[in-house]
Short mmCIF file of C-alpha atoms and ligand atoms in Angstrom, two decimals:
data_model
loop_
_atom_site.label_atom_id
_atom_site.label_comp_id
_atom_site.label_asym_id
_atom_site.label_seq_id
_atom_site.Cartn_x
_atom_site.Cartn_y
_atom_site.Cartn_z
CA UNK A 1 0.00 0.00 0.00
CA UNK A 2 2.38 2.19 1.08
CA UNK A 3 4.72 1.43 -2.18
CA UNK A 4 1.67 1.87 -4.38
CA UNK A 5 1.25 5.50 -3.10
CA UNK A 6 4.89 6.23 -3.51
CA UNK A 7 4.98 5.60 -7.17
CA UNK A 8 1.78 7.09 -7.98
CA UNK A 9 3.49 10.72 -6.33
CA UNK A 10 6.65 9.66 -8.27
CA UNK A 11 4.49 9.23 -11.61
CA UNK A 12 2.30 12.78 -10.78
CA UNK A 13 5.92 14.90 -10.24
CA UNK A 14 6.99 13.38 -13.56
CA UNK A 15 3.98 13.75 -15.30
CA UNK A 16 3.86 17.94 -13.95
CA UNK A 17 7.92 18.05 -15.10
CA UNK A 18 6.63 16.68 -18.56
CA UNK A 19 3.86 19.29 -18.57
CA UNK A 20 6.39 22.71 -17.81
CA UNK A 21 8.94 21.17 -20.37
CA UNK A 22 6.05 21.29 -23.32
CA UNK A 23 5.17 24.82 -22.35
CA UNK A 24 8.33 25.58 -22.87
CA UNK A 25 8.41 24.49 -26.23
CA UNK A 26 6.16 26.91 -26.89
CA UNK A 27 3.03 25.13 -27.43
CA UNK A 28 1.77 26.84 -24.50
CA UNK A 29 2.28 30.47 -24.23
CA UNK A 30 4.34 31.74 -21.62
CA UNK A 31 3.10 34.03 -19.33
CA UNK A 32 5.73 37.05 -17.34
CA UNK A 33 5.56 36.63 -13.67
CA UNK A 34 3.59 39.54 -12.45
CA UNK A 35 5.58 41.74 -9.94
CA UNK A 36 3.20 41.29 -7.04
CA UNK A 37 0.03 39.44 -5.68
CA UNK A 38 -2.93 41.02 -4.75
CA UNK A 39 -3.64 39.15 -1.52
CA UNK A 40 -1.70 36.35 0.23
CA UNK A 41 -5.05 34.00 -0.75
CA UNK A 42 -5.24 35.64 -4.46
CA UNK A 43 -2.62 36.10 -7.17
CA UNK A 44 -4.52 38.68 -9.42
CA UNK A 45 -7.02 41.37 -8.18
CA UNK A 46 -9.78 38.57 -9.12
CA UNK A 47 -8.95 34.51 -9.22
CA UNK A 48 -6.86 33.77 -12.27
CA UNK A 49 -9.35 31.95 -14.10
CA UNK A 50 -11.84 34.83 -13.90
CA UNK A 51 -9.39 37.02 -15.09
CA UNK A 52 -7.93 35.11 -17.79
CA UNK A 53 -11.23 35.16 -19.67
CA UNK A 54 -13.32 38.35 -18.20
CA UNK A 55 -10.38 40.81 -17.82
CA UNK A 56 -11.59 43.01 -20.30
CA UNK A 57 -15.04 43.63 -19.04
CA UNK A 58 -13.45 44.52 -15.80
CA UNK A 59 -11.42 47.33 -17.75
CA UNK A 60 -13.96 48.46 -20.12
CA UNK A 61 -16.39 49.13 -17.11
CA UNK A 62 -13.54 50.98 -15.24
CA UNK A 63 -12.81 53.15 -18.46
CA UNK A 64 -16.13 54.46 -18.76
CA UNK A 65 -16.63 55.31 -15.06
CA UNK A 66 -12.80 56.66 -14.87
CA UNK A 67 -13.75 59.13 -18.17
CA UNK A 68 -16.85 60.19 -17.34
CA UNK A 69 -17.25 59.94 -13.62
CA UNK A 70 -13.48 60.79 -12.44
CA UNK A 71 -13.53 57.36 -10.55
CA UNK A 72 -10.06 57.15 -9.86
CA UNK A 73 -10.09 53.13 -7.81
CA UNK A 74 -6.87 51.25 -8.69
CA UNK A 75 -8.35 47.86 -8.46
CA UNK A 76 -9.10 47.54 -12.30
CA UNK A 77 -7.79 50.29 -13.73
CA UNK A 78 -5.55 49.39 -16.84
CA UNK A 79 -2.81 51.81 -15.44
CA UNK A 80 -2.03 48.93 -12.36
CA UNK A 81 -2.49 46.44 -14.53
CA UNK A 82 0.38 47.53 -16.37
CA UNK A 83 2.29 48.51 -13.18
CA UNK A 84 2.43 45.17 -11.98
CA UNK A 85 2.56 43.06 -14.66
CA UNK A 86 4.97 44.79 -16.92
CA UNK A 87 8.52 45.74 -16.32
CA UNK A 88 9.56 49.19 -16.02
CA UNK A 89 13.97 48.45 -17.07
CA UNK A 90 14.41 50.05 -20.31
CA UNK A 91 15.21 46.98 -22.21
CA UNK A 92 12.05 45.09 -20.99
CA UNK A 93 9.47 43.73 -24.05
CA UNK A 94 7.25 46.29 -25.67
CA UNK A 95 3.89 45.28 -26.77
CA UNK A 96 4.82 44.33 -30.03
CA UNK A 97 6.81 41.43 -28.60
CA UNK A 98 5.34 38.45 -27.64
CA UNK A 99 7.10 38.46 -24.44
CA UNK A 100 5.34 41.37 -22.91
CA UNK A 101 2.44 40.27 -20.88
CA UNK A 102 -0.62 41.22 -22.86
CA UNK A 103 0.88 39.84 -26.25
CA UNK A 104 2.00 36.99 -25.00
CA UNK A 105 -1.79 34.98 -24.74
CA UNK A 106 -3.14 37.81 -26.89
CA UNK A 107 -0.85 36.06 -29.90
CA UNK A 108 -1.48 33.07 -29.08
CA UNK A 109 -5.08 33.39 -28.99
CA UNK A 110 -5.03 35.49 -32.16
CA UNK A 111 -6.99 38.34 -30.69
CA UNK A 112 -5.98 41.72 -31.74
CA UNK A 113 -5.15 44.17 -28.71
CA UNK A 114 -5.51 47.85 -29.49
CA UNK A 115 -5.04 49.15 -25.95
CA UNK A 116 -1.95 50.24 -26.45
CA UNK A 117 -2.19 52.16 -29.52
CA UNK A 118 -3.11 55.15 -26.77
CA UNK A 119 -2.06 53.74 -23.86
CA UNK A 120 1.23 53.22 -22.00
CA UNK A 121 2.37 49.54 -23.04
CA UNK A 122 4.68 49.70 -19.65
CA UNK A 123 5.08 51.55 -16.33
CA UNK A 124 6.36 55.56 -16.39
CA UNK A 125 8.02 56.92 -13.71
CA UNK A 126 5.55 60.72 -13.54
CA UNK A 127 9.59 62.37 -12.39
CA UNK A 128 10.29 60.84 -15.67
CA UNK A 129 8.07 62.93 -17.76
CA UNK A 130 10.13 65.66 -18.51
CA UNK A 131 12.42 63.08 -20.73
CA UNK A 132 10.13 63.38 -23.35
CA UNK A 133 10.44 65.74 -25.97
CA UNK A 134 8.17 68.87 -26.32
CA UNK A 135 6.94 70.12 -29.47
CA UNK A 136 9.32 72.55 -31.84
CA UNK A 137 5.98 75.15 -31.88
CA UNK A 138 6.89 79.13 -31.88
CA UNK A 139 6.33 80.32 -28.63
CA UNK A 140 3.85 83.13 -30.31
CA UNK A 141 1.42 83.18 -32.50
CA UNK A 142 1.02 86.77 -33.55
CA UNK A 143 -2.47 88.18 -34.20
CA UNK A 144 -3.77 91.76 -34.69
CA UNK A 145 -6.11 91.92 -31.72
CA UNK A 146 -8.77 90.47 -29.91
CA UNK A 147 -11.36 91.08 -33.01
CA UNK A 148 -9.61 89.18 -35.08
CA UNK A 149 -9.90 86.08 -33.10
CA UNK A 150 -13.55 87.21 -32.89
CA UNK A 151 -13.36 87.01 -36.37
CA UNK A 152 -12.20 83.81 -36.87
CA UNK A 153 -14.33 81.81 -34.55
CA UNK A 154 -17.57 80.27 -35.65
CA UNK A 155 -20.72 82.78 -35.16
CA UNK A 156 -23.94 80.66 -33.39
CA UNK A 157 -27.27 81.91 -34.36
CA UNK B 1 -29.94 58.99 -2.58
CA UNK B 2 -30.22 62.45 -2.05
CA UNK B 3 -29.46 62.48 1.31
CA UNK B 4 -26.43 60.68 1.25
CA UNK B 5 -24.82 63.01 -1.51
CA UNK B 6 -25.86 66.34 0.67
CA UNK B 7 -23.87 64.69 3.09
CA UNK B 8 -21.04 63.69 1.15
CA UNK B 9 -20.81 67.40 -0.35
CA UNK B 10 -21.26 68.77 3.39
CA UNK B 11 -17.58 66.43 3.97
CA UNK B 12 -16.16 67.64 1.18
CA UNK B 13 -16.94 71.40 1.84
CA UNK B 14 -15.40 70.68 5.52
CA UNK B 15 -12.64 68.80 4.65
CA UNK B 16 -11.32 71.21 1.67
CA UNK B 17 -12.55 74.18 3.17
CA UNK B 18 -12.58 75.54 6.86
CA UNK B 19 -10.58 72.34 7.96
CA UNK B 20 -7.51 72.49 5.33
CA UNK B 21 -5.61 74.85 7.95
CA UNK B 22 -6.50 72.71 10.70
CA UNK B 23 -5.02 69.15 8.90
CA UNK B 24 -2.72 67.20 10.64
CA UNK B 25 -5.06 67.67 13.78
CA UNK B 26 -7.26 65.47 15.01
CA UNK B 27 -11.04 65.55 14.58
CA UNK B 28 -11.54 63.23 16.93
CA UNK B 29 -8.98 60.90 18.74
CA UNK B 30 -7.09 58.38 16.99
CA UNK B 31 -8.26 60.26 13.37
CA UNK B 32 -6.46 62.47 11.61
CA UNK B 33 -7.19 65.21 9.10
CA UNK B 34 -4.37 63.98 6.58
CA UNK B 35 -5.57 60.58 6.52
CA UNK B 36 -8.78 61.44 4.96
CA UNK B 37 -8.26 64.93 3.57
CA UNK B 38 -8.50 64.24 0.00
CA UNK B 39 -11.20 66.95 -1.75
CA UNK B 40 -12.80 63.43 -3.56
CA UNK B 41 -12.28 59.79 -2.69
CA UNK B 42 -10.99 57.99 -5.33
CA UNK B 43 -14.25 55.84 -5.38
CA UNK B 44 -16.66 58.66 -5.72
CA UNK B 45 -18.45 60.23 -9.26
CA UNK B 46 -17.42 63.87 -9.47
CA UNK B 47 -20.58 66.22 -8.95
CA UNK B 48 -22.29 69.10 -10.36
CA UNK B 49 -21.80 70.60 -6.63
CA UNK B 50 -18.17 71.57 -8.45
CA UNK B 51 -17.72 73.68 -11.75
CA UNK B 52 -14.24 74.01 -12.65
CA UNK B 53 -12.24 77.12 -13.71
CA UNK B 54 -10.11 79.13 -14.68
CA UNK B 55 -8.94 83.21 -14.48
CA UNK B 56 -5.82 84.36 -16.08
CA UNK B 57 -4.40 87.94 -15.55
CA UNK B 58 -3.13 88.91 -18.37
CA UNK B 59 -1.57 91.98 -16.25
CA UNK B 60 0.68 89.58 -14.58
CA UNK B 61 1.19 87.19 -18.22
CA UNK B 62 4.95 87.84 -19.00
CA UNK B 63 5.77 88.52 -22.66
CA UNK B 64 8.17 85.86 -23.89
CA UNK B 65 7.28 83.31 -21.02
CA UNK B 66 6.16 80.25 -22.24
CA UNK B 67 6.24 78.28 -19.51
CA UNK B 68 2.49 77.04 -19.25
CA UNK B 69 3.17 75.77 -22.95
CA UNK B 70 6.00 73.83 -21.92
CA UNK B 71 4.60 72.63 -18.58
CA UNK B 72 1.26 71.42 -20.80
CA UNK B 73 3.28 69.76 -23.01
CA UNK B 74 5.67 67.91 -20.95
CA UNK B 75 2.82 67.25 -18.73
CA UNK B 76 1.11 64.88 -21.24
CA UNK B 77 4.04 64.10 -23.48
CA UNK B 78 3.35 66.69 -26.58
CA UNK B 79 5.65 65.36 -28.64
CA UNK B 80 5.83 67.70 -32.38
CA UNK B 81 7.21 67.22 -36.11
CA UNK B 82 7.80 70.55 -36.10
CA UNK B 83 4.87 71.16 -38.16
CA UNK B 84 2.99 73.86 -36.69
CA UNK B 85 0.06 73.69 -38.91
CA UNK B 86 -1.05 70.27 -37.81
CA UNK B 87 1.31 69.65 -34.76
CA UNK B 88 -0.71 68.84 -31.60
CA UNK B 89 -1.31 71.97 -28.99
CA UNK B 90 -3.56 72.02 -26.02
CA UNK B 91 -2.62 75.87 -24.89
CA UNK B 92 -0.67 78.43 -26.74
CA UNK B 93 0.51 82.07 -26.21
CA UNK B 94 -1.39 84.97 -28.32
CA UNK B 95 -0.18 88.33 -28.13
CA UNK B 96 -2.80 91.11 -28.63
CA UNK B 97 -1.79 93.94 -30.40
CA UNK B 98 -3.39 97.03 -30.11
CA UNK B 99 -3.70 98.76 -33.85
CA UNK B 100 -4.05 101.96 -33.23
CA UNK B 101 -1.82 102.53 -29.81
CA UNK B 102 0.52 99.87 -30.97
CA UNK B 103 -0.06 98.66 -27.27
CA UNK B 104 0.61 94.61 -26.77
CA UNK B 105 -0.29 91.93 -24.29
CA UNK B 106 -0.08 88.11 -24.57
CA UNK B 107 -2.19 85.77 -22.81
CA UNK B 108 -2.77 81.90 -22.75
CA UNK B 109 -5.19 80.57 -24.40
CA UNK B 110 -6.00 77.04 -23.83
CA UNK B 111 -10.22 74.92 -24.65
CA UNK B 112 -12.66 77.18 -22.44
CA UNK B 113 -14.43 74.13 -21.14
CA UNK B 114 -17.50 76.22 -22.28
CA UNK B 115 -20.89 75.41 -20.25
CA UNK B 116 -22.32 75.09 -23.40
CA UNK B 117 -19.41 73.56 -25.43
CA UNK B 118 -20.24 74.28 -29.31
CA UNK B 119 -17.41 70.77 -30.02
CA UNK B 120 -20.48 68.58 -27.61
CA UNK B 121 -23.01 70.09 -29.86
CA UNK B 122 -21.67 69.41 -33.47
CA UNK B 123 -20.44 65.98 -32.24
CA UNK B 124 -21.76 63.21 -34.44
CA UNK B 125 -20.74 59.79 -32.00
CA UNK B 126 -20.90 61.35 -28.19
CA UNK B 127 -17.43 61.14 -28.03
CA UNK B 128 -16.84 64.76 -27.11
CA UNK B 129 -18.65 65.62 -23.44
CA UNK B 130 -18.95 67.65 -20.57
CA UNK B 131 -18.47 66.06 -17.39
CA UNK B 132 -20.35 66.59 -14.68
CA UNK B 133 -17.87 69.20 -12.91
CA UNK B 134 -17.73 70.99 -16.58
CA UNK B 135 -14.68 69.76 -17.75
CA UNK B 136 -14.78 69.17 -21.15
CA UNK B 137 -13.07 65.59 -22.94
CA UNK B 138 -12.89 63.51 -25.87
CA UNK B 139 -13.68 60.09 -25.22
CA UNK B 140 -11.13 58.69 -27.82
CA UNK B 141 -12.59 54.81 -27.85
CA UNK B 142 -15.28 56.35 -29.56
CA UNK B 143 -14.19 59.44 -31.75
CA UNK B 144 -14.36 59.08 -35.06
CA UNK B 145 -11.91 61.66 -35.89
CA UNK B 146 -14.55 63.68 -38.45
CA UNK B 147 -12.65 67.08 -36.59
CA UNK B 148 -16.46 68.83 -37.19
CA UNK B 149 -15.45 69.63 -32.88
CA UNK B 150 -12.31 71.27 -34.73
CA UNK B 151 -14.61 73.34 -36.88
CA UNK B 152 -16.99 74.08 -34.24
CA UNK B 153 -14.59 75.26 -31.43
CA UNK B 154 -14.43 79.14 -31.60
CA UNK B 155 -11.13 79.16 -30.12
CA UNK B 156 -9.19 76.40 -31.86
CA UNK B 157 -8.44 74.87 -29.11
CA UNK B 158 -8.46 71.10 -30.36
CA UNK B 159 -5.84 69.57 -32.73
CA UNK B 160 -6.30 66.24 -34.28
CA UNK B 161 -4.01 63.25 -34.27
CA UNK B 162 -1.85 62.55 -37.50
CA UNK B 163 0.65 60.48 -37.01
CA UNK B 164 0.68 57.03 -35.04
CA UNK B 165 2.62 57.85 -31.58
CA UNK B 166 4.55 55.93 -29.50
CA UNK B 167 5.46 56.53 -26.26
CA UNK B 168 2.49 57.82 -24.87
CA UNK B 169 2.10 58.56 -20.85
CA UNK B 170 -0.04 56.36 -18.08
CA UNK B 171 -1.86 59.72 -17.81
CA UNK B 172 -2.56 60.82 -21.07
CA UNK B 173 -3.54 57.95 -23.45
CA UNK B 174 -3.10 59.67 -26.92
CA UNK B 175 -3.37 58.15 -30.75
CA UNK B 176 -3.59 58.51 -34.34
CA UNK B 177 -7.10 59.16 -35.57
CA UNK B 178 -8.87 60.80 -32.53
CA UNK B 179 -9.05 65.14 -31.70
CA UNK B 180 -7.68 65.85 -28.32
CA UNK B 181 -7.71 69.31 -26.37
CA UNK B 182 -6.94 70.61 -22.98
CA UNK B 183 -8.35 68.58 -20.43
CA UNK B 184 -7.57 71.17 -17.27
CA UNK B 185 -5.29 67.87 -16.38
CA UNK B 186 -8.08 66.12 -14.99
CA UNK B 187 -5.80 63.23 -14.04
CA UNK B 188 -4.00 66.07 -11.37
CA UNK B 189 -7.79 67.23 -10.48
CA UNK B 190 -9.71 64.29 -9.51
CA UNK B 191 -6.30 63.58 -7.28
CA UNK B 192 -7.18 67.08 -5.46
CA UNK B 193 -3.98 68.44 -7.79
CA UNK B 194 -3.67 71.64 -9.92
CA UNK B 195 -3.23 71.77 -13.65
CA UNK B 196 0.47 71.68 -14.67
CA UNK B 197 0.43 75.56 -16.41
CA UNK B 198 -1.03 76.90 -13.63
CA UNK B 199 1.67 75.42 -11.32
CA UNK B 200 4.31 76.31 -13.81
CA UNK B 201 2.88 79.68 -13.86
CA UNK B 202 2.93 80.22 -10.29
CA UNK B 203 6.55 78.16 -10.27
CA UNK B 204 8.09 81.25 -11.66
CA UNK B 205 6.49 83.85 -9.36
CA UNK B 206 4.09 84.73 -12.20
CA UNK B 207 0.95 83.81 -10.52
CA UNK B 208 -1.52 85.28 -13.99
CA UNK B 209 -3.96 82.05 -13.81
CA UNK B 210 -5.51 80.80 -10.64
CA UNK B 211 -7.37 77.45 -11.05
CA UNK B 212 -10.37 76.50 -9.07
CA UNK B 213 -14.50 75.46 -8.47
CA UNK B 214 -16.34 78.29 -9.86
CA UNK B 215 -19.52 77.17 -7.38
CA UNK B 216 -17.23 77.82 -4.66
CA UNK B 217 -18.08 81.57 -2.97
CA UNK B 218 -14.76 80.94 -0.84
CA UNK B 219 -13.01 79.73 -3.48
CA UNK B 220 -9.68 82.10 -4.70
CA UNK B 221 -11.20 82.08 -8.09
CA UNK B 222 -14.89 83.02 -7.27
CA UNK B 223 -13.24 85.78 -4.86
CA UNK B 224 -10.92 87.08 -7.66
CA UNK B 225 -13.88 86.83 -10.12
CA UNK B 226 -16.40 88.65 -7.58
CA UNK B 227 -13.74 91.91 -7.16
CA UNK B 228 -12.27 92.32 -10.64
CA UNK B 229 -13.82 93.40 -13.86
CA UNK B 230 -13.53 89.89 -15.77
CA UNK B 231 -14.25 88.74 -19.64
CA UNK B 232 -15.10 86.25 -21.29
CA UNK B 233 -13.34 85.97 -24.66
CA UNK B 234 -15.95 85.76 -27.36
CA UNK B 235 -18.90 86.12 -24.80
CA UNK B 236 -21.43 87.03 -27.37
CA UNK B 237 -21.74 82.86 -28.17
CA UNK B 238 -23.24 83.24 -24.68
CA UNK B 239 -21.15 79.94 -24.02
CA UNK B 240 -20.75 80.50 -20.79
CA UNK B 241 -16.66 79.93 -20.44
CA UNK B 242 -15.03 78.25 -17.16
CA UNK B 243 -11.74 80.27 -18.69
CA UNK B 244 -11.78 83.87 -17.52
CA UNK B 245 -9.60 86.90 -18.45
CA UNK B 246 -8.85 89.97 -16.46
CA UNK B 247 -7.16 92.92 -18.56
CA UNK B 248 -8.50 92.41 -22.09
S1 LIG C 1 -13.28 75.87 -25.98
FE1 LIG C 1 -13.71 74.68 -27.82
S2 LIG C 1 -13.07 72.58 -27.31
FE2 LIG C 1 -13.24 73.71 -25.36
S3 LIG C 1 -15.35 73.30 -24.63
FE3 LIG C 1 -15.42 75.23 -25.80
S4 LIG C 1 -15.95 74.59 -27.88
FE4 LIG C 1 -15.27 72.75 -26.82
S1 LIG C 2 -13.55 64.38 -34.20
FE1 LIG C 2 -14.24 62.95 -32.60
S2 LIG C 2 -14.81 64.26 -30.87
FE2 LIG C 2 -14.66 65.60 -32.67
S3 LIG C 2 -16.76 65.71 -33.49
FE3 LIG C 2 -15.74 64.01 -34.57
S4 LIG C 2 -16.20 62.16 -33.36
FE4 LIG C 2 -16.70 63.96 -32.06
#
């Protein structure tokens, strides 16, 4: 009895080393460790499963009440998401690579993502900011006086 | 309903207003202003109860200084192809010139977040709005890019997207296709923060535009507005502007 048990744990390690070596051959995608958990009980800010296949209705609903309500809650917003499950070292995978988070299942799924043609594909540093180049515009634009910009504008009947 | 939001303004009023030069004391023991100080938790709608605004002194507007350009733009990662024409610009200097004295000013001029926003109006999908607190926004997941809010805007105050970007900021989500405009930073707002320019403006000892809730009597804005002769640029629309100008 006792034998029988030992090689049935023997066969399930085996059987879970066979399993990590396929994903690694990259039949399976693989997935970034994200930098943190949520809770000790919870990896993600809902179970993994749940979030796997409903993580974009959490940040769709989040978008609309951020944009039109100001609701500012970190929970789902797409900004944490990003924060913890992206790297912020310069060299670290873009969104166009499948090793950054999103495109990783998103390529293997073939689903399109077009978060990021807006959005910020990876965590910014805000004291960063002023790294980024501002436009080459002429600090004036000259005009005759006020009228004229009355002029200009659209008239409402 | 309605009693729980009379409340929540009657908090907000007391913890931004009388109590601000109190914080850091207790209220009562064991709870502390600082803690819970913040104008609007991060869970809560904003509210009508606010109207956002802003009055620039064109008095105190240095000629030259561009700061509040170059604060805007580094704020939200303005990023140019030196092509002024189509180049993306959420607040710009004008100087006024005076024909017949040959006197000149300059002043910012940035989107009025009009009460009665013309760019809302002409707006074929929703995506341009007001928000409850009056700021005005493009919702970008659903503009279209037709620029009729372009046309419609009296003060040119939106530009429209080009080129694909890269590069974009956490803050400021940005891209090819969509019209953006000044959004009074509401990322800094709804965090009980002040709009980059007007810091920037202030950073240099300027001090020509003062930010603030328009609904507010206490308010430094609604005080400044109350004592000074203010205008309106273009005030025959009847738009109703949140931007104000003293000395034009
Ligand atoms: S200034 Fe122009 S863009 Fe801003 S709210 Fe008024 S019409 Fe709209
Ligand atoms: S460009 Fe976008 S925001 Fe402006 S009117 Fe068209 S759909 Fe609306």
């Amino acid at each position: 009895m006792l034998k029988n048990s030992f090689i049935l744990l023997l066969l399930a390690f085996t059987a879970g080393f066979a399993m990590q070596g396929q994903a690694g051959d990259s039949l399976l995608p693989e997935i970034p460790e994200a930098q943190a958990r949520f809770s000790e009980a919870q990896g993600c800010v809902e179970p993994t499963a749940e979030m796997r296949k409903n993580h974009m209705d959490y940040i769709l609903h989040q978008r609309d009440e951020t944009m039109y309500e100001g609701i500012r809650t970190r929970q789902y917003s797409l900004n944490e998401c990003i924060n913890c499950h992206v790297s912020d070292a310069e060299d670290a995978p873009r969104v166009s690579s499948e090793e950054h988070f999103c495109n990783s299942c998103h390529s293997y799924a073939a689903v399109k993502v077009d978060c990021f043609q807006c959005h910020a594909d990876r965590p910014v540093k805000t004291s960063d900011n002023q790294s980024f180049s501002t436009t080459g515009k002429p600090a004036l634009q000259i005009i005759d006086s006020l009228h004229a910009l009355e002029t200009e504008g659209t008239v409402h009947e | 309903m309605s009693e729980e939001s009379g409340i929540d303004v009657y908090r907000r009023r007391f913890l931004s207003g009388s109590a601000t030069a109190a914080a850091g004391m207790a209220v009562v023991p064991g709870v502390f202003l600082h803690e819970i100080g913040h104008a609007k938790p991060a869970a809560d709608p904003v509210t009508s109860e606010v109207r956002w605004g802003m009055l620039i002194d064109t008095n105190k507007c240095a000629e030259g200084c561009n700061d509040c350009v170059t604060a805007c733009n580094d704020e939200h990662g303005l990023t140019g192809h030196d092509r002024p024409e189509t180049d993306a610009q959420w607040i710009r200097k004008v100087k006024l010139k005076d024909k017949q004295t040959g006197h000149t000013q300059t002043l910012p001029l940035l989107c009025q977040h009009c009460e009665h926003p013309p760019c809302v109006d002409v707006c074929p999908t929703g995506a341009s709005f007001k928000r409850d607190d009056g700021i005005v926004l493009v919702d970008k997941h659903i503009c279209i890019g037709c620029r009729y809010c372009m046309m419609a805007c009296p003060y040119k105050a939106r530009s429209f997207i080009h080129e694909t970007l890269q590069d974009q900021l956490p803050h400021a989500p940005r891209g090819k296709g969509t019209v953006e405009s000044c959004t009074f930073c509401v990322h800094r707002v709804d965090n009980d923060g002040t709009p980059a320019c007007v810091e920037a403006c202030s950073a240099e000892n300027h001090n020509a535009m003062v930010f603030g809730d328009l609904n507010d009597p206490s308010s430094e804005i609604s005080k400044g507005l109350k004592q000074h002769s203010t205008h309106q640029i273009r005030a025959d629309l009847q738009l109703n502007t949140g931007v104000r100008y003293r000395g034009i």
